[in-house]
Structures are given as C-alpha cells and as structure tokens.
mmCIF file of C-alpha atoms and ligand atoms in Angstrom:
data_model
loop_
_atom_site.group_PDB
_atom_site.id
_atom_site.type_symbol
_atom_site.label_atom_id
_atom_site.label_comp_id
_atom_site.label_asym_id
_atom_site.label_seq_id
_atom_site.Cartn_x
_atom_site.Cartn_y
_atom_site.Cartn_z
ATOM 1 C CA MET A 1 228.730 223.562 -2.470
ATOM 2 C CA ARG A 2 226.971 219.959 -3.330
ATOM 3 C CA LEU A 3 226.497 218.545 0.120
ATOM 4 C CA PRO A 4 227.606 214.410 -0.590
ATOM 5 C CA SER A 5 224.044 212.354 -1.594
ATOM 6 C CA ALA A 6 224.688 210.487 1.287
ATOM 7 C CA ILE A 7 223.831 213.045 3.188
ATOM 8 C CA LEU A 8 221.044 214.409 1.302
ATOM 9 C CA SER A 9 219.120 211.746 0.447
ATOM 10 C CA PRO A 10 218.098 210.675 3.949
ATOM 11 C CA PHE A 11 217.310 213.951 4.428
ATOM 12 C CA LEU A 12 214.877 214.559 1.271
ATOM 13 C CA HIS A 13 213.379 211.379 1.762
ATOM 14 C CA PHE A 14 212.250 211.962 4.985
ATOM 15 C CA PHE A 15 210.021 214.804 3.457
ATOM 16 C CA TYR A 16 209.644 213.297 0.256
ATOM 17 C CA PRO A 17 209.258 209.279 0.601
ATOM 18 C CA HIS A 18 210.600 207.901 -2.925
ATOM 19 C CA ASN A 19 210.399 204.646 -3.850
ATOM 20 C CA CYS A 20 208.575 202.649 -6.695
ATOM 21 C CA LEU A 21 205.520 201.686 -6.128
ATOM 22 C CA GLY A 22 205.510 198.787 -8.014
ATOM 23 C CA CYS A 23 209.494 197.412 -7.171
ATOM 24 C CA GLY A 24 210.614 199.243 -4.144
ATOM 25 C CA SER A 25 213.239 200.607 -6.130
ATOM 26 C CA ASP A 26 214.475 203.863 -5.254
ATOM 27 C CA ILE A 27 216.147 204.574 -8.986
ATOM 28 C CA ILE A 28 213.178 206.655 -9.931
ATOM 29 C CA GLU A 29 212.405 210.248 -11.023
ATOM 30 C CA ALA A 30 211.112 212.863 -8.368
ATOM 31 C CA GLU A 31 207.732 213.397 -10.226
ATOM 32 C CA ASN A 32 207.385 209.831 -11.058
ATOM 33 C CA PHE A 33 205.335 206.705 -8.773
ATOM 34 C CA LEU A 34 206.755 204.310 -10.829
ATOM 35 C CA CYS A 35 210.583 203.464 -12.094
ATOM 36 C CA LEU A 36 210.679 203.249 -15.696
ATOM 37 C CA GLU A 37 210.816 199.658 -15.905
ATOM 38 C CA CYS A 38 207.649 199.227 -14.055
ATOM 39 C CA ILE A 39 205.877 201.534 -16.026
ATOM 40 C CA ASN A 40 207.242 199.653 -18.833
ATOM 41 C CA ASN A 41 205.549 196.839 -17.493
ATOM 42 C CA LEU A 42 201.904 197.644 -16.710
ATOM 43 C CA PRO A 43 199.780 195.734 -17.699
ATOM 44 C CA HIS A 44 197.447 197.901 -20.361
ATOM 45 C CA THR A 45 194.819 196.355 -21.948
ATOM 46 C CA GLY A 46 194.515 198.261 -25.267
ATOM 47 C CA PHE A 47 190.474 198.228 -24.802
ATOM 48 C CA ALA A 48 189.887 202.112 -25.451
ATOM 49 C CA LEU A 49 190.201 201.467 -29.008
ATOM 50 C CA HIS A 50 188.624 198.359 -29.458
ATOM 51 C CA ALA A 51 184.327 197.992 -30.061
ATOM 52 C CA ASN A 52 183.399 194.498 -28.200
ATOM 53 C CA ASN A 53 186.228 194.282 -26.035
ATOM 54 C CA PRO A 54 185.681 192.176 -22.737
ATOM 55 C CA VAL A 55 184.302 195.068 -20.517
ATOM 56 C CA GLU A 56 181.791 195.757 -23.314
ATOM 57 C CA LYS A 57 180.200 192.022 -23.449
ATOM 58 C CA THR A 58 180.176 192.324 -19.575
ATOM 59 C CA PHE A 59 176.940 194.484 -20.142
ATOM 60 C CA TRP A 60 175.628 192.638 -23.204
ATOM 61 C CA GLY A 61 172.008 191.931 -22.742
ATOM 62 C CA ARG A 62 172.052 194.082 -19.314
ATOM 63 C CA ILE A 63 171.929 197.754 -20.073
ATOM 64 C CA THR A 64 172.801 199.941 -22.883
ATOM 65 C CA VAL A 65 176.364 201.156 -23.265
ATOM 66 C CA VAL A 66 177.743 203.385 -25.992
ATOM 67 C CA ALA A 67 181.440 201.955 -25.309
ATOM 68 C CA ALA A 68 183.336 200.737 -22.096
ATOM 69 C CA MET A 69 187.126 200.238 -21.052
ATOM 70 C CA SER A 70 189.518 199.315 -18.521
ATOM 71 C CA GLU A 71 192.282 200.803 -18.666
ATOM 72 C CA PHE A 72 194.496 198.248 -16.982
ATOM 73 C CA TYR A 73 194.401 194.043 -16.241
ATOM 74 C CA PHE A 74 194.049 193.979 -12.541
ATOM 75 C CA SER A 75 195.736 190.747 -10.560
ATOM 76 C CA LYS A 76 196.466 190.200 -6.920
ATOM 77 C CA ASP A 77 199.848 190.960 -6.026
ATOM 78 C CA SER A 78 200.961 192.927 -8.646
ATOM 79 C CA ILE A 79 201.877 196.495 -9.554
ATOM 80 C CA MET A 80 198.607 197.663 -10.226
ATOM 81 C CA GLN A 81 197.349 196.190 -6.625
ATOM 82 C CA ASN A 82 200.163 198.156 -4.869
ATOM 83 C CA LEU A 83 198.876 201.394 -6.690
ATOM 84 C CA ILE A 84 195.383 201.066 -5.850
ATOM 85 C CA HIS A 85 195.910 199.814 -2.445
ATOM 86 C CA GLU A 86 198.085 203.149 -2.567
ATOM 87 C CA PHE A 87 195.500 205.535 -3.140
ATOM 88 C CA LYS A 88 192.316 203.952 -2.159
ATOM 89 C CA TYR A 89 193.181 202.944 1.857
ATOM 90 C CA LYS A 90 196.709 205.146 2.117
ATOM 91 C CA GLY A 91 195.236 208.167 1.077
ATOM 92 C CA ASN A 92 197.726 208.866 -1.954
ATOM 93 C CA ARG A 93 195.646 210.761 -3.892
ATOM 94 C CA ASN A 94 198.345 211.775 -6.192
ATOM 95 C CA VAL A 95 198.754 208.527 -7.369
ATOM 96 C CA GLY A 96 195.027 207.989 -8.111
ATOM 97 C CA LEU A 97 195.599 211.497 -10.118
ATOM 98 C CA TYR A 98 198.055 210.075 -12.228
ATOM 99 C CA LEU A 99 196.351 206.859 -12.972
ATOM 100 C CA GLY A 100 193.107 209.056 -14.079
ATOM 101 C CA ASN A 101 195.714 210.604 -16.152
ATOM 102 C CA ILE A 102 196.803 207.707 -18.150
ATOM 103 C CA MET A 103 192.911 206.590 -18.679
ATOM 104 C CA GLY A 104 192.390 210.014 -20.085
ATOM 105 C CA LYS A 105 195.588 210.121 -22.586
ATOM 106 C CA SER A 106 193.518 206.560 -23.333
ATOM 107 C CA LEU A 107 190.219 207.939 -24.364
ATOM 108 C CA LEU A 108 191.729 210.870 -25.878
ATOM 109 C CA SER A 109 193.708 208.550 -28.142
ATOM 110 C CA SER A 110 190.456 206.726 -28.771
ATOM 111 C CA ASN A 111 187.465 208.247 -31.234
ATOM 112 C CA ARG A 112 184.853 206.062 -29.360
ATOM 113 C CA PHE A 113 184.806 208.236 -26.537
ATOM 114 C CA SER A 114 184.833 211.166 -28.219
ATOM 115 C CA ASP A 115 181.562 212.994 -27.302
ATOM 116 C CA ILE A 116 180.885 212.428 -23.786
ATOM 117 C CA ASN A 117 179.637 215.641 -22.092
ATOM 118 C CA ALA A 118 180.062 214.645 -18.212
ATOM 119 C CA LEU A 119 182.181 212.224 -15.993
ATOM 120 C CA VAL A 120 180.181 210.878 -13.089
ATOM 121 C CA PRO A 121 182.242 208.644 -10.581
ATOM 122 C CA LEU A 122 180.687 205.680 -8.655
ATOM 123 C CA PRO A 123 179.429 206.884 -5.562
ATOM 124 C CA LEU A 124 180.359 205.186 -2.250
ATOM 125 C CA PHE A 125 177.848 205.441 0.604
ATOM 126 C CA SER A 126 178.264 208.687 2.095
ATOM 127 C CA GLU A 127 179.275 207.210 5.223
ATOM 128 C CA LYS A 128 182.087 205.051 3.669
ATOM 129 C CA GLU A 129 183.453 208.596 1.877
ATOM 130 C CA SER A 130 183.873 210.333 4.964
ATOM 131 C CA LYS A 131 186.086 207.636 6.629
ATOM 132 C CA ARG A 132 188.166 207.760 3.508
ATOM 133 C CA GLY A 133 188.097 211.283 3.035
ATOM 134 C CA TYR A 134 187.251 211.155 -0.540
ATOM 135 C CA ASN A 135 186.311 208.753 -3.343
ATOM 136 C CA GLN A 136 188.619 207.076 -5.256
ATOM 137 C CA SER A 137 186.651 207.469 -8.737
ATOM 138 C CA PHE A 138 185.944 210.829 -8.198
ATOM 139 C CA ILE A 139 190.065 211.387 -7.929
ATOM 140 C CA LEU A 140 190.113 208.969 -10.847
ATOM 141 C CA CYS A 141 187.629 211.339 -12.725
ATOM 142 C CA ALA A 142 190.067 215.001 -11.551
ATOM 143 C CA GLY A 143 192.924 213.057 -13.310
ATOM 144 C CA ILE A 144 190.850 212.523 -16.646
ATOM 145 C CA ASN A 145 189.695 215.915 -16.301
ATOM 146 C CA GLU A 146 193.203 217.290 -16.392
ATOM 147 C CA ILE A 147 193.262 215.412 -20.050
ATOM 148 C CA LEU A 148 189.817 215.626 -21.233
ATOM 149 C CA HIS A 149 188.379 219.068 -19.558
ATOM 150 C CA ILE A 150 185.213 217.394 -19.384
ATOM 151 C CA PRO A 151 183.212 218.623 -16.185
ATOM 152 C CA VAL A 152 182.926 216.040 -13.438
ATOM 153 C CA ILE A 153 179.265 215.340 -11.935
ATOM 154 C CA THR A 154 179.157 214.817 -8.246
ATOM 155 C CA LYS A 155 176.870 214.421 -5.395
ATOM 156 C CA ASN A 156 174.198 213.931 -8.203
ATOM 157 C CA VAL A 157 174.215 210.552 -8.275
ATOM 158 C CA ILE A 158 174.187 208.854 -5.202
ATOM 159 C CA ARG A 159 174.030 205.670 -2.969
ATOM 160 C CA ILE A 160 171.502 204.896 -0.879
ATOM 161 C CA ILE A 161 171.451 201.476 0.599
ATOM 162 C CA ARG A 162 174.484 199.858 2.139
ATOM 163 C CA THR A 163 175.118 196.647 0.079
ATOM 164 C CA GLU A 164 176.081 193.500 2.090
ATOM 165 C CA THR A 165 179.377 191.684 0.901
ATOM 166 C CA GLN A 166 179.133 190.178 -2.606
ATOM 167 C CA THR A 167 181.603 187.580 -2.844
ATOM 168 C CA LYS A 168 179.456 184.520 -1.750
ATOM 169 C CA LYS A 169 176.678 185.599 -3.891
ATOM 170 C CA SER A 170 175.368 184.625 -7.524
ATOM 171 C CA ARG A 171 175.084 187.098 -9.870
ATOM 172 C CA ILE A 172 171.070 187.297 -9.542
ATOM 173 C CA GLN A 173 171.060 187.925 -5.861
ATOM 174 C CA ARG A 174 174.577 189.947 -6.322
ATOM 175 C CA TRP A 175 171.929 192.011 -8.397
ATOM 176 C CA GLU A 176 169.244 192.176 -6.068
ATOM 177 C CA ASN A 177 171.834 192.785 -3.639
ATOM 178 C CA VAL A 178 172.483 196.437 -5.950
ATOM 179 C CA GLU A 179 169.611 197.123 -7.495
ATOM 180 C CA LYS A 180 167.720 199.323 -5.752
ATOM 181 C CA SER A 181 171.214 201.132 -3.916
ATOM 182 C CA PHE A 182 171.598 204.223 -6.331
ATOM 183 C CA SER A 183 169.344 207.193 -7.069
ATOM 184 C CA VAL A 184 169.521 210.480 -9.117
ATOM 185 C CA LEU A 185 169.031 213.594 -7.394
ATOM 186 C CA GLU A 186 168.635 216.099 -10.201
ATOM 187 C CA SER A 187 168.315 214.504 -13.009
ATOM 188 C CA GLN A 188 168.183 217.516 -14.902
ATOM 189 C CA ARG A 189 172.224 218.257 -14.894
ATOM 190 C CA LEU A 190 172.289 214.818 -16.360
ATOM 191 C CA GLU A 191 169.801 215.582 -19.186
ATOM 192 C CA GLY A 192 170.573 214.486 -22.853
ATOM 193 C CA LYS A 193 174.338 214.020 -22.054
ATOM 194 C CA HIS A 194 176.520 211.036 -23.014
ATOM 195 C CA ILE A 195 177.781 210.247 -19.240
ATOM 196 C CA LEU A 196 181.090 208.293 -18.710
ATOM 197 C CA LEU A 197 180.380 206.264 -15.556
ATOM 198 C CA VAL A 198 184.065 205.838 -14.181
ATOM 199 C CA ASP A 199 185.190 203.057 -11.023
ATOM 200 C CA ASP A 200 188.096 201.354 -10.069
ATOM 201 C CA VAL A 201 188.012 198.061 -10.642
ATOM 202 C CA ILE A 202 185.221 196.309 -12.204
ATOM 203 C CA THR A 203 184.760 192.490 -11.607
ATOM 204 C CA THR A 204 181.465 191.155 -12.419
ATOM 205 C CA GLY A 205 179.756 194.465 -13.589
ATOM 206 C CA ALA A 206 176.852 194.438 -11.192
ATOM 207 C CA THR A 207 177.298 197.341 -9.267
ATOM 208 C CA LEU A 208 178.137 199.890 -12.422
ATOM 209 C CA GLU A 209 175.191 197.821 -14.396
ATOM 210 C CA ALA A 210 172.896 199.254 -10.974
ATOM 211 C CA CYS A 211 174.263 202.126 -11.164
ATOM 212 C CA GLY A 212 174.224 203.011 -15.105
ATOM 213 C CA ALA A 213 170.434 201.523 -15.379
ATOM 214 C CA GLU A 214 169.649 204.479 -12.846
ATOM 215 C CA ILE A 215 171.428 207.197 -14.756
ATOM 216 C CA LEU A 216 169.834 205.881 -17.941
ATOM 217 C CA LYS A 217 166.279 206.628 -16.302
ATOM 218 C CA THR A 218 167.277 210.006 -16.915
ATOM 219 C CA ALA A 219 165.472 211.246 -20.388
ATOM 220 C CA GLY A 220 168.380 211.736 -23.326
ATOM 221 C CA THR A 221 170.926 210.452 -21.572
ATOM 222 C CA SER A 222 173.345 207.587 -22.982
ATOM 223 C CA LEU A 223 176.309 205.726 -21.164
ATOM 224 C CA SER A 224 179.719 204.807 -21.318
ATOM 225 C CA ILE A 225 181.768 203.264 -18.904
ATOM 226 C CA ALA A 226 185.489 203.471 -17.810
ATOM 227 C CA THR A 227 186.974 201.406 -15.234
ATOM 228 C CA LEU A 228 191.126 201.799 -14.251
ATOM 229 C CA ALA A 229 190.993 198.250 -14.140
ATOM 230 C CA MET A 230 189.334 194.889 -14.851
ATOM 231 C CA ALA A 231 189.820 191.785 -12.265
ATOM 232 C CA THR A 232 191.296 188.862 -14.223
ATOM 233 C CA LYS A 233 191.412 185.402 -12.781
HETATM 234 ZN ZN1 ZN B 1 209.427 199.668 -9.925
#
C-alpha cells in the first residue's frame, strides 16, 4: 500500500529537509541541492578552459601562476551566495563536496590543469577552523579529489598570524597585512610538485598571493589556483 504523499512528505522532510537552496522550490530530486532551473542558471565562468582569464590576470606581476580559474561568478543575493553560506556557515559539507565535484569536472575537461600533483586548501587560522569544525577549502579539495583522484595535502601549509579585516585597506596595506601569514611546515612534502591551491571566493587575490608566494619558496614547486567563485562588483 502506498501512503498518500501528503502524509509521507512532511514526515520525510522532517528527517531530510529538502528544498532547493537556490530558490526554495520543493520540486527537486532527492540527491540534488538545487532544482533543475537553478542548476541551469548557475553562473559558470568557463575560465578553466581559457588562458589569460580574469583570475589569471589578477596575479600578473605578483606571483608566477601556471593556470588559474574560478568556477563561478559570485554576487550578493545570488544562488552562489546561498550555496556558499550553506556550506561555510551552516555546516552543510555535502554542499561543499557537490561544488568541489563541479570544479573537478571543469578542471578535468581542461588540459591546462592536467599535470597537477597535489591539492592544497588555503589554510584558516586553527582557531577559526576549530570554531567552524572544518576548513571550507578542504571540503572543496575533497570534492575535487573525488573527480581527479589527486591527493590533498593538509596541515602542511599553515596560517600563523591573525589578519585584521581587509575591507578598508588599500592594496598595499592588504598585502602587508597578509604577507607574513603563511608558513610551510615540511617543505619536502611539496618539493618538485605542481600544486593546485584551492579557496572559496577570490576578491583581491591578496591572501592567495601571500599563500602562493610561501609555497613557491619550496624548491621545484609550481603553482596553479582554483577558486569556487570570483567576486564581481
Ligand atoms: Zn531552484
């Protein structure tokens, strides 16, 4: 006997709250986080395929980057903001894995990232990570790893100084604020590798630049960068 869905669904939703994280619609497949319409409306950049894309240009004259990409455009009050909020502040790691999978598929479809040997999540301060329970960039790396099967190196590049809020600072002040924030613990784990440094949202690129510069001090490393989203003004 089939129970009427009116009885079933509230019961199921109690255990498995399931609305589209983009628009709130409940017309959504069980294994998805978004309805089909929101999936179709995701603001992919296509940058993975293109040299000299805006993310790569961000690092010109700053650090040597083999290739860089952001999977999505980020803007306020958008689907992306909802998704990022969900996995960064509401503890929904599965959303992060899902987004990491999407990044992995784009990286796989591009020959520009084909010789990466290790994924490194942009580290958080240990205090911040303990408070949140995880590093959101690590979750993205885990999602990328599910597609590319490239090892994730964690706890090797660490963040050592608390930086103040960046928003009211000039680019130079921002750089001074973050440049000494990172340290590599056992550099032999990175030696000779082409590292993909992963972060959630790129704005000025100052933090990625500082972390990337520290990684590049290790002999024989080369650096590429992948972020989930790029902030647009
Ligand atoms: Zn939707």
